PDB file of C-alpha atoms in Angstrom:
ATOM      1  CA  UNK A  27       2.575  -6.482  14.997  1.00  0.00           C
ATOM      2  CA  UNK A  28       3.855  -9.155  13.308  1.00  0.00           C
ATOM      3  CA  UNK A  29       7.023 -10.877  14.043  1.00  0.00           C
ATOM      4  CA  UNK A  30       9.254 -11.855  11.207  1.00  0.00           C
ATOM      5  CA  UNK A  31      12.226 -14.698  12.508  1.00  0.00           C
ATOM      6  CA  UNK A  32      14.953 -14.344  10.311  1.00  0.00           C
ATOM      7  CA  UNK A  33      17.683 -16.803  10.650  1.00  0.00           C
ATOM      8  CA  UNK A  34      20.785 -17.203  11.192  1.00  0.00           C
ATOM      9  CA  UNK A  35      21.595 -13.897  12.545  1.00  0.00           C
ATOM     10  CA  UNK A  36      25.161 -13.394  11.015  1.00  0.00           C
ATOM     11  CA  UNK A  37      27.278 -15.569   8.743  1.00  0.00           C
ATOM     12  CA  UNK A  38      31.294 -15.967   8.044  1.00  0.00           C
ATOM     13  CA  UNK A  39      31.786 -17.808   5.333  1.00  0.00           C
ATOM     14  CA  UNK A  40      35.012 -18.227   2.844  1.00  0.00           C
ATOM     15  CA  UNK A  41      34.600 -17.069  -0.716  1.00  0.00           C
ATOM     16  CA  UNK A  42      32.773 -19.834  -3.379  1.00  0.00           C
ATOM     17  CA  UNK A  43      30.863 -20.975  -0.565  1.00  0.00           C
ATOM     18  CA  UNK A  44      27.298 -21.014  -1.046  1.00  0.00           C
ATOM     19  CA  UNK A  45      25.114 -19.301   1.334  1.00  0.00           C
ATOM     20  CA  UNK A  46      21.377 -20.101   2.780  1.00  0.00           C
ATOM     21  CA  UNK A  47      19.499 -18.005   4.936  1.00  0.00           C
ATOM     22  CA  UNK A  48      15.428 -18.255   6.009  1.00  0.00           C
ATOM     23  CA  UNK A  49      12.780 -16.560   7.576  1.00  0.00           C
ATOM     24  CA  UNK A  50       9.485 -17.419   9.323  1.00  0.00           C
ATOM     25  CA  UNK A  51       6.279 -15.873  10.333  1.00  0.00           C
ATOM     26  CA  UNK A  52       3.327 -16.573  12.551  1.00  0.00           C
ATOM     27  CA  UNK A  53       1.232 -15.357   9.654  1.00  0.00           C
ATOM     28  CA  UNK A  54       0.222 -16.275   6.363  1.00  0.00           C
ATOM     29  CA  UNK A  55       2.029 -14.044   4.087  1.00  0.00           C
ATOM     30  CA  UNK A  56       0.708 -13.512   0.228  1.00  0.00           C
ATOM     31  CA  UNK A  57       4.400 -11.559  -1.201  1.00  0.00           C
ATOM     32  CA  UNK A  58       7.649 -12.142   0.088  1.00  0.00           C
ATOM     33  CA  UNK A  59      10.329  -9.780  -0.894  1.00  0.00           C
ATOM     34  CA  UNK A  60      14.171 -10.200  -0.238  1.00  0.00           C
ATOM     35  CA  UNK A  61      16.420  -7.006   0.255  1.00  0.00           C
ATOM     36  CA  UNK A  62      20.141  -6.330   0.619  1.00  0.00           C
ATOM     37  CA  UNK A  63      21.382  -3.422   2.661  1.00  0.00           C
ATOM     38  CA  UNK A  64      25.167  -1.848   2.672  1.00  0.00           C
ATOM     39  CA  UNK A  65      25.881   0.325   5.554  1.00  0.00           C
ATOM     40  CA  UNK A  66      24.636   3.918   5.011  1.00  0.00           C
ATOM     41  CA  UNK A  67      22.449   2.873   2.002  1.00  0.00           C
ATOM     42  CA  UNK A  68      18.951   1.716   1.643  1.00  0.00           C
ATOM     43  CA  UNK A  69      17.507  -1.636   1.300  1.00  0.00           C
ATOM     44  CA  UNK A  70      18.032  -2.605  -2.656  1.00  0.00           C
ATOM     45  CA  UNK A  71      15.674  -5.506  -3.588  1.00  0.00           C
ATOM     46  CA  UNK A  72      16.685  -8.364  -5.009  1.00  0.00           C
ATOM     47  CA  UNK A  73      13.980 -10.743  -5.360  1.00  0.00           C
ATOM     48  CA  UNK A  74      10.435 -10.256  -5.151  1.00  0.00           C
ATOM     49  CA  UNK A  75       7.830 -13.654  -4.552  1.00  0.00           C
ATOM     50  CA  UNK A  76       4.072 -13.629  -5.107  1.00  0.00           C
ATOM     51  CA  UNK A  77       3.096 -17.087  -5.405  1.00  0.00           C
ATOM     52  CA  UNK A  78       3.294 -19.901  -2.686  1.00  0.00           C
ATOM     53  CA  UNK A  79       6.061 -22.519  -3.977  1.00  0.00           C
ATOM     54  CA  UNK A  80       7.228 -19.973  -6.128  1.00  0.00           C
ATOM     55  CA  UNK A  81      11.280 -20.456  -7.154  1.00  0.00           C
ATOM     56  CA  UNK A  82      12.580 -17.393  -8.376  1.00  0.00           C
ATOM     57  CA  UNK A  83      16.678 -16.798  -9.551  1.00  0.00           C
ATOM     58  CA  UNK A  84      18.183 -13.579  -9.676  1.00  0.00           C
ATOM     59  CA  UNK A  85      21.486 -14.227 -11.327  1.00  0.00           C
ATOM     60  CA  UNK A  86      23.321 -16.278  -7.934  1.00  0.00           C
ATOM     61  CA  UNK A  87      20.484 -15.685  -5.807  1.00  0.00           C
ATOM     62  CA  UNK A  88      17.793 -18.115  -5.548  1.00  0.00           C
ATOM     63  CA  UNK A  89      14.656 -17.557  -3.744  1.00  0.00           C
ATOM     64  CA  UNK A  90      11.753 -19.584  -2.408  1.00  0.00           C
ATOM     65  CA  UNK A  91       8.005 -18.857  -1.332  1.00  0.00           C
ATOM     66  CA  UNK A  92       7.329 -21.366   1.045  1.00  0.00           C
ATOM     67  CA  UNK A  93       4.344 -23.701   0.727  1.00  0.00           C
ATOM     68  CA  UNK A  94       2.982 -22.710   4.119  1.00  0.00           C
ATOM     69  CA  UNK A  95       2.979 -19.698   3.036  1.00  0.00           C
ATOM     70  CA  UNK A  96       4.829 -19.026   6.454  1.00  0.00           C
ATOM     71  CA  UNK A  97       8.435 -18.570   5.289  1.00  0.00           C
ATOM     72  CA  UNK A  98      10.870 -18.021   2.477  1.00  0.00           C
ATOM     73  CA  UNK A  99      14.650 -19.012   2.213  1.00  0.00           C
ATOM     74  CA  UNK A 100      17.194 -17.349   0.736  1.00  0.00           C
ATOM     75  CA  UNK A 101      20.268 -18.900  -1.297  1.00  0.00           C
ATOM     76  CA  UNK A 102      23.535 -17.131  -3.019  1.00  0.00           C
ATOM     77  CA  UNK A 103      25.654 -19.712  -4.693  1.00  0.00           C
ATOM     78  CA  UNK A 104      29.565 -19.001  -5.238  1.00  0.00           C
ATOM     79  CA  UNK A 105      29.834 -16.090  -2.599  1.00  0.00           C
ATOM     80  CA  UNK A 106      32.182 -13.636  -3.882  1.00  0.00           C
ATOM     81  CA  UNK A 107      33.173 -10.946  -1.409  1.00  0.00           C
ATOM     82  CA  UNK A 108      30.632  -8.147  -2.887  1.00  0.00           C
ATOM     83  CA  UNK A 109      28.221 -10.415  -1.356  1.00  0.00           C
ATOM     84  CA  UNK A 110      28.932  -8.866   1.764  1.00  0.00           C
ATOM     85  CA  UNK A 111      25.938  -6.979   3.793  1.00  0.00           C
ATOM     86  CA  UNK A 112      23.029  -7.610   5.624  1.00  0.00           C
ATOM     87  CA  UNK A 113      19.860  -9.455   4.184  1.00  0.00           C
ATOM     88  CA  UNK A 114      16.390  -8.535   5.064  1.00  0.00           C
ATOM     89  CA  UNK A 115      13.155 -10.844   4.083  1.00  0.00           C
ATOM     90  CA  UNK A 116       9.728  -9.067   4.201  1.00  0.00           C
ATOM     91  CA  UNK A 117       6.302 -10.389   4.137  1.00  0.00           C
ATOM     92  CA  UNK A 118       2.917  -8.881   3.798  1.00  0.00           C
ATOM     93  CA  UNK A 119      -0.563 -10.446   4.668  1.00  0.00           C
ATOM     94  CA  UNK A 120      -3.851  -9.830   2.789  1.00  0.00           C
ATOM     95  CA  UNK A 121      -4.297  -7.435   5.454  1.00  0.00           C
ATOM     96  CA  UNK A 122      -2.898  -3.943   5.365  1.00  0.00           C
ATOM     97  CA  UNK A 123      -0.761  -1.906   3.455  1.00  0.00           C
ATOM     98  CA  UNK A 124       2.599  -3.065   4.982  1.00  0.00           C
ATOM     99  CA  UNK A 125       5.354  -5.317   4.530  1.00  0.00           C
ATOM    100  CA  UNK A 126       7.008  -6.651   7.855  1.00  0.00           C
ATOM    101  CA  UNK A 127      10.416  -6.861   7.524  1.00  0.00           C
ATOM    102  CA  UNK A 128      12.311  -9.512   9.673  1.00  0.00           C
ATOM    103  CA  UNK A 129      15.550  -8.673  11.600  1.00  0.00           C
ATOM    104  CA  UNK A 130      18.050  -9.230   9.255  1.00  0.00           C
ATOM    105  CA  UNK A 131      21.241 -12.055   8.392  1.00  0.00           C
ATOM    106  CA  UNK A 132      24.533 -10.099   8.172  1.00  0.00           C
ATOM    107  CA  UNK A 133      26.923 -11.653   5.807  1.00  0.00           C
ATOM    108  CA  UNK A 134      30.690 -12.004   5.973  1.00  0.00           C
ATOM    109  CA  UNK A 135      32.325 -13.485   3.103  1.00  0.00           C
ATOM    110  CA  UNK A 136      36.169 -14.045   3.836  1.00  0.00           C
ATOM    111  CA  UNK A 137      37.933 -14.040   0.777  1.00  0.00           C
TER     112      UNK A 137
ATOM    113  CA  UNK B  10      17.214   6.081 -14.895  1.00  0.00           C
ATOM    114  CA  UNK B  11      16.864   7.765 -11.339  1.00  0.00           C
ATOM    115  CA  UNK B  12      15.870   6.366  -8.259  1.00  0.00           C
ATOM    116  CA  UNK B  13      14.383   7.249  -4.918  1.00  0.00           C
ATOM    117  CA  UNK B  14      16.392   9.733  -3.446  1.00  0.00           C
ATOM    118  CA  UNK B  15      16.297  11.857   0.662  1.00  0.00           C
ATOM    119  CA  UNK B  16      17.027  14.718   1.855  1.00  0.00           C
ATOM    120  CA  UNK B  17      18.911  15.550   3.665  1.00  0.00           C
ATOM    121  CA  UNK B  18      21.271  12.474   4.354  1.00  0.00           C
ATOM    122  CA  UNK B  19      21.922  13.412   7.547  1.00  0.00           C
ATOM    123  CA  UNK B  20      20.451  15.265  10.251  1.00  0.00           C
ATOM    124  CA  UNK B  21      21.351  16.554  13.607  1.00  0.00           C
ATOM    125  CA  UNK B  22      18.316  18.482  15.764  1.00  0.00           C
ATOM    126  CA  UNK B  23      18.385  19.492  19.438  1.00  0.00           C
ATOM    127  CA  UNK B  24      15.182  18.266  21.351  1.00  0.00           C
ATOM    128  CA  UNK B  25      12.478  19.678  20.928  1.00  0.00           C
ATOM    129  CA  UNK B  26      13.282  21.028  17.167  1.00  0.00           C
ATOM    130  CA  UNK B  27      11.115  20.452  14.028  1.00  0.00           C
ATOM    131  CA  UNK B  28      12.554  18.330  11.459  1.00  0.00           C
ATOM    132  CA  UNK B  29      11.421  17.768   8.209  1.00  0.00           C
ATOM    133  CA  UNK B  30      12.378  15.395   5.701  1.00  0.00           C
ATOM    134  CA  UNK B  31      12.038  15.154   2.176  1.00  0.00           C
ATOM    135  CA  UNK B  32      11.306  12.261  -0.218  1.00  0.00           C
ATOM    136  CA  UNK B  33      11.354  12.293  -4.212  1.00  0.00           C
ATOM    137  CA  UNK B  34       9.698   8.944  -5.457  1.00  0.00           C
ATOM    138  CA  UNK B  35      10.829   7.002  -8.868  1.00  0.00           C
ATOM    139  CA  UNK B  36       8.943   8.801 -11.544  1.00  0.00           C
ATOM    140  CA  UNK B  37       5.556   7.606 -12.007  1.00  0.00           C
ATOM    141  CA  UNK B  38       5.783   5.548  -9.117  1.00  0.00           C
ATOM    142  CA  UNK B  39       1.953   6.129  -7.370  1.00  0.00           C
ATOM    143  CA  UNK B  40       2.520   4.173  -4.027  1.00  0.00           C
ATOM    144  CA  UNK B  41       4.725   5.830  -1.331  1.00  0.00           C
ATOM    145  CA  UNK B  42       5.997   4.117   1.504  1.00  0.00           C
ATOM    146  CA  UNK B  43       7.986   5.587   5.106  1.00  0.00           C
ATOM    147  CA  UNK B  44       9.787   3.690   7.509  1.00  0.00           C
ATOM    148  CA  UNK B  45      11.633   3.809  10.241  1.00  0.00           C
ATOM    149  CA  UNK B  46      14.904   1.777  11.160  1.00  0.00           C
ATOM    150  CA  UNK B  47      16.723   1.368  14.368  1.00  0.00           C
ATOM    151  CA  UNK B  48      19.870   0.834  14.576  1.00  0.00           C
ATOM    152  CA  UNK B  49      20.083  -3.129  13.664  1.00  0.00           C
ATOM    153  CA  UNK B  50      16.722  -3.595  12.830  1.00  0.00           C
ATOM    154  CA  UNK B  51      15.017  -4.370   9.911  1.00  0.00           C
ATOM    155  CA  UNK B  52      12.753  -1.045   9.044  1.00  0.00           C
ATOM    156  CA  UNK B  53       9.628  -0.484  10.632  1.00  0.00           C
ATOM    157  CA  UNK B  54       5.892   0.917   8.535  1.00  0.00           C
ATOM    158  CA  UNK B  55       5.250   4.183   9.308  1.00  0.00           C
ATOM    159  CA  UNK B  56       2.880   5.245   6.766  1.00  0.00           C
ATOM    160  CA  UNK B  57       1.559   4.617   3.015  1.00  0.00           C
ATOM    161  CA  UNK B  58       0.450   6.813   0.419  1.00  0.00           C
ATOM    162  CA  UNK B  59      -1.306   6.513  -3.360  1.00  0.00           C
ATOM    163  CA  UNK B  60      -0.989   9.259  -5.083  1.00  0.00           C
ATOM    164  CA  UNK B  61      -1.986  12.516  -2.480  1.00  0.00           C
ATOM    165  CA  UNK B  62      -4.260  10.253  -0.336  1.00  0.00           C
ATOM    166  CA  UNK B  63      -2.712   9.040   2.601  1.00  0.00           C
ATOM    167  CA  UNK B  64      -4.539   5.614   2.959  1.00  0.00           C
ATOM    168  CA  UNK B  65      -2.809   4.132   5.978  1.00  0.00           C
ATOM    169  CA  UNK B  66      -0.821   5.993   8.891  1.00  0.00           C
ATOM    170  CA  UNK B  67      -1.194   3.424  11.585  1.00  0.00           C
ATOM    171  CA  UNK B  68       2.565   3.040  11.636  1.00  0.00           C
ATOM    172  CA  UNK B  69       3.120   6.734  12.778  1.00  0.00           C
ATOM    173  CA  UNK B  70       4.365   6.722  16.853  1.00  0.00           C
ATOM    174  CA  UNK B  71       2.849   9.571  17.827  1.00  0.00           C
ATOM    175  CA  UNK B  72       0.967  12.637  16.930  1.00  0.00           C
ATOM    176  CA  UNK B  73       4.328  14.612  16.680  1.00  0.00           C
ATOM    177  CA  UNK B  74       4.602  12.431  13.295  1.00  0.00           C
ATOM    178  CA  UNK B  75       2.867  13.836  10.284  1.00  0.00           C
ATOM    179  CA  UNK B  76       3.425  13.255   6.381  1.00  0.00           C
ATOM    180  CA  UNK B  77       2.274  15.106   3.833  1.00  0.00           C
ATOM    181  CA  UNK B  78       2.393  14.287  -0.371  1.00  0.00           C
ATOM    182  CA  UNK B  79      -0.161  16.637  -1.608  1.00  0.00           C
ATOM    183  CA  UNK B  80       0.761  16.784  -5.112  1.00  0.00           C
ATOM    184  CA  UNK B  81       1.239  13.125  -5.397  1.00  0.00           C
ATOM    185  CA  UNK B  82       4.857  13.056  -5.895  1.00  0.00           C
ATOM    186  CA  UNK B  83       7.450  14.297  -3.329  1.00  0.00           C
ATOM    187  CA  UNK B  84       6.629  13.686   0.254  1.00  0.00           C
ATOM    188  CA  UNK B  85       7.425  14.967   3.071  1.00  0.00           C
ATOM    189  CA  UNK B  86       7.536  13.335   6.283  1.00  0.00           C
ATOM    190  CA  UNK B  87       7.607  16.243   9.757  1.00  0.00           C
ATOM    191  CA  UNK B  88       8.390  15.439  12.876  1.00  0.00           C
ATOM    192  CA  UNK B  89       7.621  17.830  15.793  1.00  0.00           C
ATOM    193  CA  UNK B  90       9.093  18.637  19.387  1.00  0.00           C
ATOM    194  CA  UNK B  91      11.457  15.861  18.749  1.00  0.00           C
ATOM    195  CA  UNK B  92      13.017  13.513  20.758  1.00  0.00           C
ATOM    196  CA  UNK B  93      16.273  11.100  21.881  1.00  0.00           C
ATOM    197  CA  UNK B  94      13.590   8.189  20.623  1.00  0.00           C
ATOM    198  CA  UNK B  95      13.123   9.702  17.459  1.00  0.00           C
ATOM    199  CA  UNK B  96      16.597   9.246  16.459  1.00  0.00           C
ATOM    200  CA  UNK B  97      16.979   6.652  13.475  1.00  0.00           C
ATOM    201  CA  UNK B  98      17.398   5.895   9.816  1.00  0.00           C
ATOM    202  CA  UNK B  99      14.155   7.363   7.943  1.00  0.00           C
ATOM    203  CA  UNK B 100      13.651   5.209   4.806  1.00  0.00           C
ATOM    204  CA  UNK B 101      11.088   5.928   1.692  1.00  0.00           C
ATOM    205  CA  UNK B 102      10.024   3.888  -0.121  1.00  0.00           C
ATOM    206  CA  UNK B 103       7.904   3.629  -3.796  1.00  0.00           C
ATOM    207  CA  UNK B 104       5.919   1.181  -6.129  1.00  0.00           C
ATOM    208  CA  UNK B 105       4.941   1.383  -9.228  1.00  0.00           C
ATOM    209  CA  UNK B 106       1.608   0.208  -8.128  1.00  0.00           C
ATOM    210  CA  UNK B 107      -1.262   0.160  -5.947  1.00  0.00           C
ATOM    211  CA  UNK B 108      -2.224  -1.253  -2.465  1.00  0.00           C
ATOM    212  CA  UNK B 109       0.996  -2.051  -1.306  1.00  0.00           C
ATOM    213  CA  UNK B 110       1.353  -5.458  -2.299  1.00  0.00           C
ATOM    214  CA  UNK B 111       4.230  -5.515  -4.761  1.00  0.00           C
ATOM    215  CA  UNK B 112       7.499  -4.667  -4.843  1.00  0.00           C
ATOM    216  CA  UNK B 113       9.062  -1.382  -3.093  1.00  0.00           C
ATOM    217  CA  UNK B 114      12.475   0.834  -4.528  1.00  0.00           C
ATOM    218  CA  UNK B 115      13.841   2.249  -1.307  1.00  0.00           C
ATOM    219  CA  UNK B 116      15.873   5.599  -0.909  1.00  0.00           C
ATOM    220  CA  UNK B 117      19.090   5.972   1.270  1.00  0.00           C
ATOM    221  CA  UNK B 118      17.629   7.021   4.186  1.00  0.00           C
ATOM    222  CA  UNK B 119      17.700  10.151   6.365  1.00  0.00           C
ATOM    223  CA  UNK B 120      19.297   9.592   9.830  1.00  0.00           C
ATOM    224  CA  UNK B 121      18.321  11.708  12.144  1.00  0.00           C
ATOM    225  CA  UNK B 122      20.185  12.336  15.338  1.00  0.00           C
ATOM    226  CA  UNK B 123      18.442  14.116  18.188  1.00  0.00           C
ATOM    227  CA  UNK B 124      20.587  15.077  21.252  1.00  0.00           C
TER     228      UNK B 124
END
């Protein structure tokens, strides 16, 4: 299947700090979504990209559909310490009914 | 206004036990997704539904998998005979639309434990 790179793996980072995280595929991808999961929950979506060099803002969250159409990054601006879980990216092709969802960038915001 | 919601939330099954686990979409919603997530892993496609019709189960492991929606709402996805591998998070998902392409509202999960 496909293989979604999703980096960096974890972050620690002190409250206000702003945050960027990417991922990368070996595919061309026509919808990027962005998810946040809290232990024991289920993914919640925060951001949802259709369009290649689309920019889209969700309150602090800023995301971007690369122009390759190969990746899409991530930003949260003034971490506060509800920020705090683990961030999935997911991409589907033209191809297929599913979205591949990449490993995942845990978040640690120190207050 | 409600979302996706499993059940049960958790569930413990000796191997070789029949499972069965239960899925209520968002109202309306006509796409119907399942996944599967290991334990630090981002969740894997199991299998996709519009409506009743199951369109796309290439995501299912093994013939011991099976999902059913047959009324086009709640879904259920059954596992047979199962086993230590089995054990995991069992997400749904649903859309509002068709094909797959847009955006999905995911449940909490079922985890099932098999020992």
């Amino acid at each position: 299947g496909q293989q979604l790179n999703q980096s960096p793996q974890s972050m620690f980072i002190q409250e206000g700090e702003d945050v960027s995280m990417n991922c990368t595929s070996s595919s061309i991808f026509n919808t990027w979504l962005w998810y946040k999961q809290d232990p024991g929950e289920g993914p919640v979506l925060l951001i949802a990209l259709y369009k290649a060099g689309e920019l889209t803002s969700n309150g602090r969250l800023t995301a971007q559909f690369g122009i390759t159409r190969k990746d899409s990054f991530l930003n949260i601006s003034a971490s506060i310490p509800s920020d705090v879980g683990i961030y999935f990216c997911a991409g589907r092709s033209n191809t297929g009914n599913q979205f591949y969802f990449g490993t995942g960038t845990s978040l640690t915001v120190i207050p | 206004g409600a979302g996706v919601s499993q059940s049960p939330r958790y569930k413990v099954a000796k191997r070789g036990q029949d499972v069965a686990l239960r899925c209520d979409p968002i109202s309306g919603h006509v796409s119907l997704f399942w996944y599967q997530q290991a334990l630090g892993q981002g969740p894997e496609f199991l299998t996709y539904f519009q409506n009743e019709a199951q369109l796309d189960k290439s995501g299912l492991p093994s013939d011991r998998f099976f999902a059913e929606r047959p009324e086009g709402s709640v879904s259920t996805l059954k596992i047979q005979r199962t086993q230590q591998e089995d054990s995991a998070v069992y997400l749904c998902a649903s859309s509002p639309r068709t094909g797959g392409f847009y955006e999905q509202y995911f449940g909490p999960g079922t985890r099932l434990t098999v020992t």
